[in-house]
Steps between C-alpha positions, in 0.01 A plus 500: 500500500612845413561758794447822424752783699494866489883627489504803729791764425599852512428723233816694594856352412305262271342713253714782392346795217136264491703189375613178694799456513634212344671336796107453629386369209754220515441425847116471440633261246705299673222479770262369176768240444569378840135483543329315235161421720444926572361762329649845615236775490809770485346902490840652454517315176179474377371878585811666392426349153198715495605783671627670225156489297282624794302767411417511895690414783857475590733276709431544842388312781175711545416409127595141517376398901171357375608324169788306739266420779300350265730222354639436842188394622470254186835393573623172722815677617665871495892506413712764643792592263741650734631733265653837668296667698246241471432564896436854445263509232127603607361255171635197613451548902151544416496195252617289763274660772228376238627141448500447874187688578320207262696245549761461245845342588766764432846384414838675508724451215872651458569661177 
């Protein structure tokens, strides 16, 4: 059976002028290849493709809060990418307030 895990990261030190940087995108993969039974649910990826052509909107926590909550609480587990700063970004502390608060299993993983 497929689990399904929301990768929780900074926006800062991984996203530099509205693009991923490319060291993320290879550890997403490499998280894709070590994992064959998961499917990531990854919003620094996936909404930073669309950023660009938003006519509304823009990248900030404020603007995001609801779309997140809502595929952590279809998700079996949250992923913390402890990326720098990880522990001081407002997004993910309230991502994984949110996992906890319904009763996902969060997990720590070193970058």
């Amino acid at each position: 059976m497929t689990k399904l895990v929301f990768l929780a990261m900074p926006t800062r030190g991984t996203v530099v002028d509205n693009k991923v940087k490319p060291e993320v995108n290879s550890f997403v993969a490499y998280l894709h290849d070590l994992h064959q039974n998961t499917a990531f649910l990854c919003p620094v990826i996936q909404d930073y493709q669309v950023l660009p052509y938003l006519t509304k909107g823009k990248a900030s926590w404020k603007e995001w809060e609801n779309r997140c909550k809502a595929k952590i609480k279809v998700a079996d587990e949250l992923w913390v990418l402890k990326y720098p700063e990880w522990n001081c970004s407002i997004g993910v502390a309230e991502e994984i307030e949110f996992a906890i608060t319904n009763g996902i299993k969060v997990v720590y993983i070193n970058v």
